[in-house]
Short mmCIF file of C-alpha atoms in Angstrom, two decimals:
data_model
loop_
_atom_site.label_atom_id
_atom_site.label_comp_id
_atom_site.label_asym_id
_atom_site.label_seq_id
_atom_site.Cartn_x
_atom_site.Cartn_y
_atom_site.Cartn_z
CA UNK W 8 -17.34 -13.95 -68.10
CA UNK W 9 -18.35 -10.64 -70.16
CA UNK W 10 -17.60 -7.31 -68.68
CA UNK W 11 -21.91 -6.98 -68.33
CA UNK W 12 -22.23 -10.30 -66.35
CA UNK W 13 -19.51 -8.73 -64.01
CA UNK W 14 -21.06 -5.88 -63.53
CA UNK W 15 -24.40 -7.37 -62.42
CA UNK W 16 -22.85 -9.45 -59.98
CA UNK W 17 -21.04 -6.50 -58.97
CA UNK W 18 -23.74 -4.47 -57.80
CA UNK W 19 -25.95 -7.54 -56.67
CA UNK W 20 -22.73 -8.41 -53.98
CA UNK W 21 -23.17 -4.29 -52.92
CA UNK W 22 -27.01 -4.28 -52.97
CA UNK W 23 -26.31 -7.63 -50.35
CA UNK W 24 -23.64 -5.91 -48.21
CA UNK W 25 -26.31 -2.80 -47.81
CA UNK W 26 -29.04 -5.23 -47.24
CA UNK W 27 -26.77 -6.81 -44.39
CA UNK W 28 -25.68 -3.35 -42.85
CA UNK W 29 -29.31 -2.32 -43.26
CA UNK W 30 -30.75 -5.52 -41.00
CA UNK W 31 -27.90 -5.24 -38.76
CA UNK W 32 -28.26 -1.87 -37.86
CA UNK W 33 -31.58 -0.29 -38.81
CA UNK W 34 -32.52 2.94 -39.71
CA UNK W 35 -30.09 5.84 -39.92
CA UNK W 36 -29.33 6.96 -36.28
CA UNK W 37 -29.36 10.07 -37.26
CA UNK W 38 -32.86 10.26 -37.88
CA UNK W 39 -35.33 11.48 -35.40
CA UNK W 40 -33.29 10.63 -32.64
CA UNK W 41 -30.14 12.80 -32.74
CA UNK W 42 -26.93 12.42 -34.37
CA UNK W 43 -23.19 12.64 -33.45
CA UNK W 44 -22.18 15.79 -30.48
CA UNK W 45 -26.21 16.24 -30.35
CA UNK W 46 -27.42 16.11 -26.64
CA UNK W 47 -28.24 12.00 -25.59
CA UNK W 48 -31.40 12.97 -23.49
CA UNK W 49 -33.53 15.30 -25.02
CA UNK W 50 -35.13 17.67 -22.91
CA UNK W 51 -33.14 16.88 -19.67
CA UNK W 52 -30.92 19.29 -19.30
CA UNK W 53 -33.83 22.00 -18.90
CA UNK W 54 -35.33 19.35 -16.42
CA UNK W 55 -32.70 18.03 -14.54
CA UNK W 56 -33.16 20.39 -11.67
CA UNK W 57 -36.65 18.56 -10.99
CA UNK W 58 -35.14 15.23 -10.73
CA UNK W 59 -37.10 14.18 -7.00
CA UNK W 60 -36.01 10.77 -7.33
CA UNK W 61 -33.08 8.23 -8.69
CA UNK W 62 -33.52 4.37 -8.64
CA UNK W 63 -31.03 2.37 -10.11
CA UNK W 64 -31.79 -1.57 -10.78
CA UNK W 65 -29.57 -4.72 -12.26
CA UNK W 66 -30.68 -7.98 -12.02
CA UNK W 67 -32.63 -8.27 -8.25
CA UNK W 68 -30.65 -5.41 -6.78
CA UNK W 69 -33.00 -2.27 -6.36
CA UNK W 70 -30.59 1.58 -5.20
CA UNK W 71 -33.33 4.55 -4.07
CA UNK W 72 -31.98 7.99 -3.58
CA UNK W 73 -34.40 10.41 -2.89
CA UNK W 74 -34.67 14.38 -2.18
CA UNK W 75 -35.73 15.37 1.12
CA UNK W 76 -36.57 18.90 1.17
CA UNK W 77 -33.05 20.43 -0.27
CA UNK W 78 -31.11 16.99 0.94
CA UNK W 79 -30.40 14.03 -0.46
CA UNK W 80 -30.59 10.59 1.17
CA UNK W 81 -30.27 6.90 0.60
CA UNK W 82 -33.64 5.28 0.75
CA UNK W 83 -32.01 1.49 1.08
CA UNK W 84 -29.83 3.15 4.29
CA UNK W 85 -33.05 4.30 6.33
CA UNK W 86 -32.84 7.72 4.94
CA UNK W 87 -28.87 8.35 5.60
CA UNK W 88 -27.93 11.31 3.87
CA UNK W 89 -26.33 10.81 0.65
CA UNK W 90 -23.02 12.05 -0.97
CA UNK W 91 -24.62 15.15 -2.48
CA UNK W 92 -21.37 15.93 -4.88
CA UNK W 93 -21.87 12.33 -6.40
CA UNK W 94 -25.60 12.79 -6.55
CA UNK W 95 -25.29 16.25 -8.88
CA UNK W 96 -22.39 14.64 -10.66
CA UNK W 97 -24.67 11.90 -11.51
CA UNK W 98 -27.55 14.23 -12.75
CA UNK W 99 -25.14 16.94 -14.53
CA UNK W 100 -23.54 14.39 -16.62
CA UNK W 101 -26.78 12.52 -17.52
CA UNK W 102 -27.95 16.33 -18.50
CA UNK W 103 -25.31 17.01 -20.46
CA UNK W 104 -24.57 13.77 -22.09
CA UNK W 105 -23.66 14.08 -25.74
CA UNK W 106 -23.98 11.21 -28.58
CA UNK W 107 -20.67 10.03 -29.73
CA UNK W 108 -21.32 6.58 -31.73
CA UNK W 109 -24.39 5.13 -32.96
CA UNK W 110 -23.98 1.27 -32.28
CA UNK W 111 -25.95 -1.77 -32.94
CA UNK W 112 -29.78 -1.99 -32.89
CA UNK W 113 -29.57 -5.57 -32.98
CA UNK W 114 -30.89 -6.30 -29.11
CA UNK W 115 -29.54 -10.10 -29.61
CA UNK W 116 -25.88 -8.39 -29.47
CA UNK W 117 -26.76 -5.79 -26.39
CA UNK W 118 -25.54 -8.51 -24.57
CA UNK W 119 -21.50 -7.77 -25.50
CA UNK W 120 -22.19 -3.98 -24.47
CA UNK W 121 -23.62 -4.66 -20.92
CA UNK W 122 -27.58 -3.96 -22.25
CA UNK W 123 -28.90 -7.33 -21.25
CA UNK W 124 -29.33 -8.39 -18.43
CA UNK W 125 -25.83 -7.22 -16.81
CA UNK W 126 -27.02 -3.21 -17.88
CA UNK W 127 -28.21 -1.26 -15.04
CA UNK W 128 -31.51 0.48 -15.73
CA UNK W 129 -31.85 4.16 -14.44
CA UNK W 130 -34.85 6.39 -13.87
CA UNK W 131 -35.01 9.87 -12.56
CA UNK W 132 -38.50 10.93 -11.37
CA UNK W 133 -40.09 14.61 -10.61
CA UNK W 134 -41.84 14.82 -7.14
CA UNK W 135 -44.99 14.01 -8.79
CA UNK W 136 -43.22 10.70 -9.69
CA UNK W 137 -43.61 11.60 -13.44
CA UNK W 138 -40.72 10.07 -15.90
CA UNK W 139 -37.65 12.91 -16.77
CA UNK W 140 -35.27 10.20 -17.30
CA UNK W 141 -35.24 5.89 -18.35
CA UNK W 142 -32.39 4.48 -20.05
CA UNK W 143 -30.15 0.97 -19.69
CA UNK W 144 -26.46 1.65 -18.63
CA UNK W 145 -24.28 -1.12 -20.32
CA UNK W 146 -20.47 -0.88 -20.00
CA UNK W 147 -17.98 1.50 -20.05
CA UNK W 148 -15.55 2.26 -22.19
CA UNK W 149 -12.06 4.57 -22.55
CA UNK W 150 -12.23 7.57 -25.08
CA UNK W 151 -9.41 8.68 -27.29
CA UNK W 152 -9.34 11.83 -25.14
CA UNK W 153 -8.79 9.76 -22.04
CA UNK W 154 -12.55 10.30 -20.76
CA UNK W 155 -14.82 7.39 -20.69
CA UNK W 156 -17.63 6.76 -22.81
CA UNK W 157 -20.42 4.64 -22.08
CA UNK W 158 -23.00 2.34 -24.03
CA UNK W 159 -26.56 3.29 -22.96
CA UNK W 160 -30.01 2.30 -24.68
CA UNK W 161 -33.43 3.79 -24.42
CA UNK W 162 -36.92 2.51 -25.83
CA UNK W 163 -37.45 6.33 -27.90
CA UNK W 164 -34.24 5.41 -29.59
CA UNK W 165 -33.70 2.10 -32.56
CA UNK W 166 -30.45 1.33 -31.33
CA UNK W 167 -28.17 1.70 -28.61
CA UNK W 168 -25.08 4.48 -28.61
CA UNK W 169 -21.65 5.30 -27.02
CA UNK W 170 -22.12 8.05 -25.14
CA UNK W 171 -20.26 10.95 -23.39
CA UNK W 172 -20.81 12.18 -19.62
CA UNK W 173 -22.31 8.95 -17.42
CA UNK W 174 -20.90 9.01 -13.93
CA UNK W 175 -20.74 5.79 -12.05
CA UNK W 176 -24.03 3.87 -11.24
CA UNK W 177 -23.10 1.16 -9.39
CA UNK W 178 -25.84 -0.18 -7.52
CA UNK W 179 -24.15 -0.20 -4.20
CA UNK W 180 -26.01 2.00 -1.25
CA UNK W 181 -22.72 2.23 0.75
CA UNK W 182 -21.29 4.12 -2.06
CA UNK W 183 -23.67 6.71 -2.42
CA UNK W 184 -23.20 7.82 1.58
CA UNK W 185 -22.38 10.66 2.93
CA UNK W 186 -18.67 9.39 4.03
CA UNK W 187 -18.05 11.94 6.58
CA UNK W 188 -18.29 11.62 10.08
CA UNK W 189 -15.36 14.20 11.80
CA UNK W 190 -13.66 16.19 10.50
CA UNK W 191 -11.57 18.33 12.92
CA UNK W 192 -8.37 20.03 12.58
CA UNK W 193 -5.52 18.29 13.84
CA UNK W 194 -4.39 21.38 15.67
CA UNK W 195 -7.76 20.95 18.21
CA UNK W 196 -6.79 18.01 19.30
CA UNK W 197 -5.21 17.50 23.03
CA UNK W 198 -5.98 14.08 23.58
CA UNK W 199 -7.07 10.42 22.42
CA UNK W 200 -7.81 7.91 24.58
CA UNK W 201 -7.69 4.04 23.00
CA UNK W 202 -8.93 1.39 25.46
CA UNK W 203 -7.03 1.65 28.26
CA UNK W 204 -4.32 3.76 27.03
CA UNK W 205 -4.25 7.71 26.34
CA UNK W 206 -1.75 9.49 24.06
CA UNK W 207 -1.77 13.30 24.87
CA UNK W 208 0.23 16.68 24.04
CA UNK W 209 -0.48 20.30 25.81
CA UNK W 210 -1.48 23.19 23.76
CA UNK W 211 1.14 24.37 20.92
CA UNK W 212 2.59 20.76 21.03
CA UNK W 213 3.14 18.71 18.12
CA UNK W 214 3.98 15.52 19.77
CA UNK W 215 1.94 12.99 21.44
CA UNK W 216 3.33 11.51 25.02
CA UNK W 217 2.16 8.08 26.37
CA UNK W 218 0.49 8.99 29.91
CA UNK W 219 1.36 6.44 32.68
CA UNK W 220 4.38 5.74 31.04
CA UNK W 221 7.12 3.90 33.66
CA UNK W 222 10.60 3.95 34.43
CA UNK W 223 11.66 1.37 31.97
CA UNK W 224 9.45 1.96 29.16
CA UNK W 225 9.86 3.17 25.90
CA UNK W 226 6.92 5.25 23.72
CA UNK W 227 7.01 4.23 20.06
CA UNK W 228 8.32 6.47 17.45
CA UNK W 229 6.01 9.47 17.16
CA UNK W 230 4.18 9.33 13.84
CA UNK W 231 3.20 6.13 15.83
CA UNK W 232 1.52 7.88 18.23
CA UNK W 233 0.21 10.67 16.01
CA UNK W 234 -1.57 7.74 14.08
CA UNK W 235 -4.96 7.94 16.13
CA UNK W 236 -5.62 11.94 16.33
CA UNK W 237 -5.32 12.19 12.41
CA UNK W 238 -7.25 8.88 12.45
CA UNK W 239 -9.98 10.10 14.26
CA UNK W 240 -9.82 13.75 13.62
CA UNK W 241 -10.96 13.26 10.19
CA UNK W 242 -12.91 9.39 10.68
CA UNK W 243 -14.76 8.02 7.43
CA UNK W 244 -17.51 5.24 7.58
CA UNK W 245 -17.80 2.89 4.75
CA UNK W 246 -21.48 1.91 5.43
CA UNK W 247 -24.51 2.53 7.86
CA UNK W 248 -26.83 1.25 9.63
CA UNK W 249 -29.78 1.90 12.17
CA UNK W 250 -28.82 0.87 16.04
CA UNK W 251 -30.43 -1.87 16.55
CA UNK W 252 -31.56 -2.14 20.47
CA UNK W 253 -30.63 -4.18 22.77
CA UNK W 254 -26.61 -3.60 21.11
CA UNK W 255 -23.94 -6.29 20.98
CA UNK W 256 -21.57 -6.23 23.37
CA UNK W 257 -18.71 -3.70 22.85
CA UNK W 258 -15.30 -4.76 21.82
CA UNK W 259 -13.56 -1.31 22.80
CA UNK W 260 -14.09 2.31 23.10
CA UNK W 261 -11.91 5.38 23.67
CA UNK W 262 -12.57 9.00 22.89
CA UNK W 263 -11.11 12.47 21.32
CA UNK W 264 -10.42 15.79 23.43
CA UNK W 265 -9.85 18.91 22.03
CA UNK W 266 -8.13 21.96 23.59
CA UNK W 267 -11.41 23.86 23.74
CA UNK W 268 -13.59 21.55 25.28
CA UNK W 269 -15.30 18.79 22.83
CA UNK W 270 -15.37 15.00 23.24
CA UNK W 271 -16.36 12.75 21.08
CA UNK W 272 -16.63 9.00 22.40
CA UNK W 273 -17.07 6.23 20.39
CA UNK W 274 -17.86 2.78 21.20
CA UNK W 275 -16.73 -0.26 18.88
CA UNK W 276 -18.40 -3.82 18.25
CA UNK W 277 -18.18 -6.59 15.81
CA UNK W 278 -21.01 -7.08 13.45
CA UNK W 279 -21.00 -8.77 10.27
CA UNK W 280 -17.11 -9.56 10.02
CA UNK W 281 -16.75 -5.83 10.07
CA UNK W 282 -15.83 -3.10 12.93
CA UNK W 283 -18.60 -0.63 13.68
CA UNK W 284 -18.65 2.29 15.89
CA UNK W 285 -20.97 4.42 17.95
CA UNK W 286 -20.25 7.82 18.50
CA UNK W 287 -21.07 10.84 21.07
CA UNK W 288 -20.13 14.36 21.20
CA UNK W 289 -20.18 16.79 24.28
CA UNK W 290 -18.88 20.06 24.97
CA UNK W 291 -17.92 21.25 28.70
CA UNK W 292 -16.05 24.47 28.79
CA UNK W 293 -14.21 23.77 31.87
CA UNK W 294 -12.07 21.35 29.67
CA UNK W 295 -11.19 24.09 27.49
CA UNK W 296 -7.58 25.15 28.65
CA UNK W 297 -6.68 28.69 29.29
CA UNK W 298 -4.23 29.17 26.48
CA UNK W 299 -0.87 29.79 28.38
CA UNK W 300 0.87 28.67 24.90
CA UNK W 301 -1.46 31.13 22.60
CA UNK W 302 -4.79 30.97 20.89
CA UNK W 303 -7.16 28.07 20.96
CA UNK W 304 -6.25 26.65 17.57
CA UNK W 305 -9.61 26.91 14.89
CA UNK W 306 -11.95 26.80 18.17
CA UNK W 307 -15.31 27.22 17.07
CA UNK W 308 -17.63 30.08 18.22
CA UNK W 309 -20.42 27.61 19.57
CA UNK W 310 -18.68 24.70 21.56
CA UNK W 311 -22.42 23.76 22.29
CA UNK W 312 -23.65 24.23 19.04
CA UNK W 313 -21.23 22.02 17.32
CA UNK W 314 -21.59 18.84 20.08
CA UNK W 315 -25.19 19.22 19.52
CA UNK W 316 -24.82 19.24 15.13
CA UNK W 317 -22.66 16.08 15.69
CA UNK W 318 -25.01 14.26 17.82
CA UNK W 319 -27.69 15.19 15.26
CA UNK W 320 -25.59 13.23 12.64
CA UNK W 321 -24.39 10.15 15.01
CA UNK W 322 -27.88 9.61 17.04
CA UNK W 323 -29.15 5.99 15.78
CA UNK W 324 -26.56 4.99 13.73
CA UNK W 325 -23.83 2.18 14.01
CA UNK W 326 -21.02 3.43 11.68
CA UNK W 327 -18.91 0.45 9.61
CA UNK W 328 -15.42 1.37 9.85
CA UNK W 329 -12.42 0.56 6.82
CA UNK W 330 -10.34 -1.88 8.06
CA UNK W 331 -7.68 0.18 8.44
CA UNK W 332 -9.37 2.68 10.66
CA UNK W 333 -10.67 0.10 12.73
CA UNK W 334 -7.23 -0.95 13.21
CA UNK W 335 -5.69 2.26 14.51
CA UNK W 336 -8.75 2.71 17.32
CA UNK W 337 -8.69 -1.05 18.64
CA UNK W 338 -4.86 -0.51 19.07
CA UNK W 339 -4.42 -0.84 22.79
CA UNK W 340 -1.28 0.38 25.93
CA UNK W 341 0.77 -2.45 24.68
CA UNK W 342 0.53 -1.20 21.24
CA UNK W 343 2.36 2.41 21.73
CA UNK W 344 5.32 0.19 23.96
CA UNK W 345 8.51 -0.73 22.52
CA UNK W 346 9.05 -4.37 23.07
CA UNK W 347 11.94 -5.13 25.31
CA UNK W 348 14.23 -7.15 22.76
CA UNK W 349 16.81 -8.48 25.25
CA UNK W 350 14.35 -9.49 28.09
CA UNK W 351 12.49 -11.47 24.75
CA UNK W 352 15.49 -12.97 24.07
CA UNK W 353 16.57 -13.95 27.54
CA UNK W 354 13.13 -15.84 28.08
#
């Protein structure tokens, strides 16, 4: 073959491979829709703070979360409040997103990057409902610098790209709660009461003692017994929703004391292979003690006041408890009890 005829096939095989790279991928990404470390949302990040409404969809699943005045709350939960950090985490990084890799524009291969019909479409709305924000989240991916990058796709742009900044969008309403339901410092705490047994320590104590306890019996080692203050103290639910009227029946109850004078009571039932509580708060100052063993510890300034914020946050609401909490406030007398080995093994 002469040196000429080589040479023609030559560039006809790299006029092909362009042609190939051309129909595979399109139009240079870099072109009229950003390129590399340029911001993935145009216009958003000037925006953002507008952003009245978030709905995230995949296949038949539908997630609202939508402002209420200067709060957030989870449409799908009757209007729980939402986890506002997760909320502005979401919104920040979709604001500051930056372009990393342009990828393929070829929608029969979206598929393999979570863009079908696995992605999860996301729109952020003003208050007037107006579009600030529509794009398809596909899947995630690590990033040399140990961050993780994401594959997103939006009609203004001819292909989809790997992109910097997403936050979690799973479509799941229980994770976008507001997790917190008490959170009170250990050092408040005189008393907690478990079905029909109640662990208790006076003021300055560290230690919880078994009331009732016999001649005979023995408490269970103390972190034992600390288990259900710290439990409760600082309680987490793991979904919501509204009481429903008339109520099961209950499966237990107990409450928390503090040393100044607030109770909070919660009832438990079984719903839906799960644990969920009710809860109640009161204040009564006579409960407060008088402080022989020093200062009410972290007391707050309003006994009332607080009682009354908590009740605002537990009225209508059946809480779904981990597993693990549920656990520690179903425990019962015969659970704080060491078991008498020798009279087990005489019998």
């Amino acid at each position: 073959m002469s040196e000429r005829m080589t040479n023609i096939l030559g560039y006809l095989t790299l006029a092909a491979i362009l042609a190939a790279i051309w129909i595979l991928f399109g139009e240079d990404p870099a072109r009229e829709q950003g390129a590399r470390g340029e911001r993935t949302f145009a216009g958003l990040a000037e925006r953002v703070n507008e952003t009245a409404g978030i709905t995230l969809s995949q296949g038949d699943e539908q997630l609202v979360v939508s402002r209420n005045d200067d709060a957030w709350q989870v449409d799908n939960r009757g209007g729980y409040p939402a986890d506002a950090d997760k909320v502005r985490a979401l919104l920040r990084g979709f604001a500051r997103s930056e372009r990393r890799e342009p990828k393929t524009a070829n929608p029969a291969r979206f598929d393999t990057l979570e863009l079908g019909e696995a992605a999860t479409a996301v729109t952020l709305v003003d208050e007037t409902g107006g579009t600030l924000l529509s794009v398809r989240v596909g899947k995630r991916k690590e990033g040399g610098s140990g961050r993780s990058l994401t594959f997103v796709f939006q009609e203004t742009d001819t292909r989809a790209w790997l992109v910097s900044g997403i936050e979690d969008v799973a479509v799941d309403a229980a994770k976008w709660l507001s997790s917190d339901l008490l959170d009170i410092a250990e050092q408040r705490v005189q008393s907690v009461t478990l079905n029909d047994v109640t662990l208790s320590r006076g003021l300055g104590g560290q230690d919880y003692e078994v009331v009732g306890l016999t001649e005979g019996e023995t408490a269970v080692a103390g972190y034992k017994r600390s288990e259900p203050a710290r439990t409760f103290a600082g309680l987490d639910l793991s979904d919501v929703e509204q009481t429903a009227n008339p109520l099961m029946e209950p499966s237990g109850n107990g409450a928390l004391q503090t040393h100044d004078g607030l109770r909070v009571s919660f009832t438990l039932f079984d719903h839906n292979d799960a644990i969920w509580a009710q809860l109640e708060a009161d204040y009564d100052a006579a409960r407060a003690e008088d402080g022989e063993a020093g200062e009410l510890p972290q007391a707050p300034a309003d006994g009332v006041a607080e009682a009354a914020a908590l009740n605002k946050k537990f009225r209508g609401w059946l809480f779904k408890l981990s597993s693990f909490d549920a656990d520690i406030l179903k425990q019962k007398r015969s659970d704080f009890i060491e078991s008498d080995v020798s009279d087990a093994a005489a019998s």
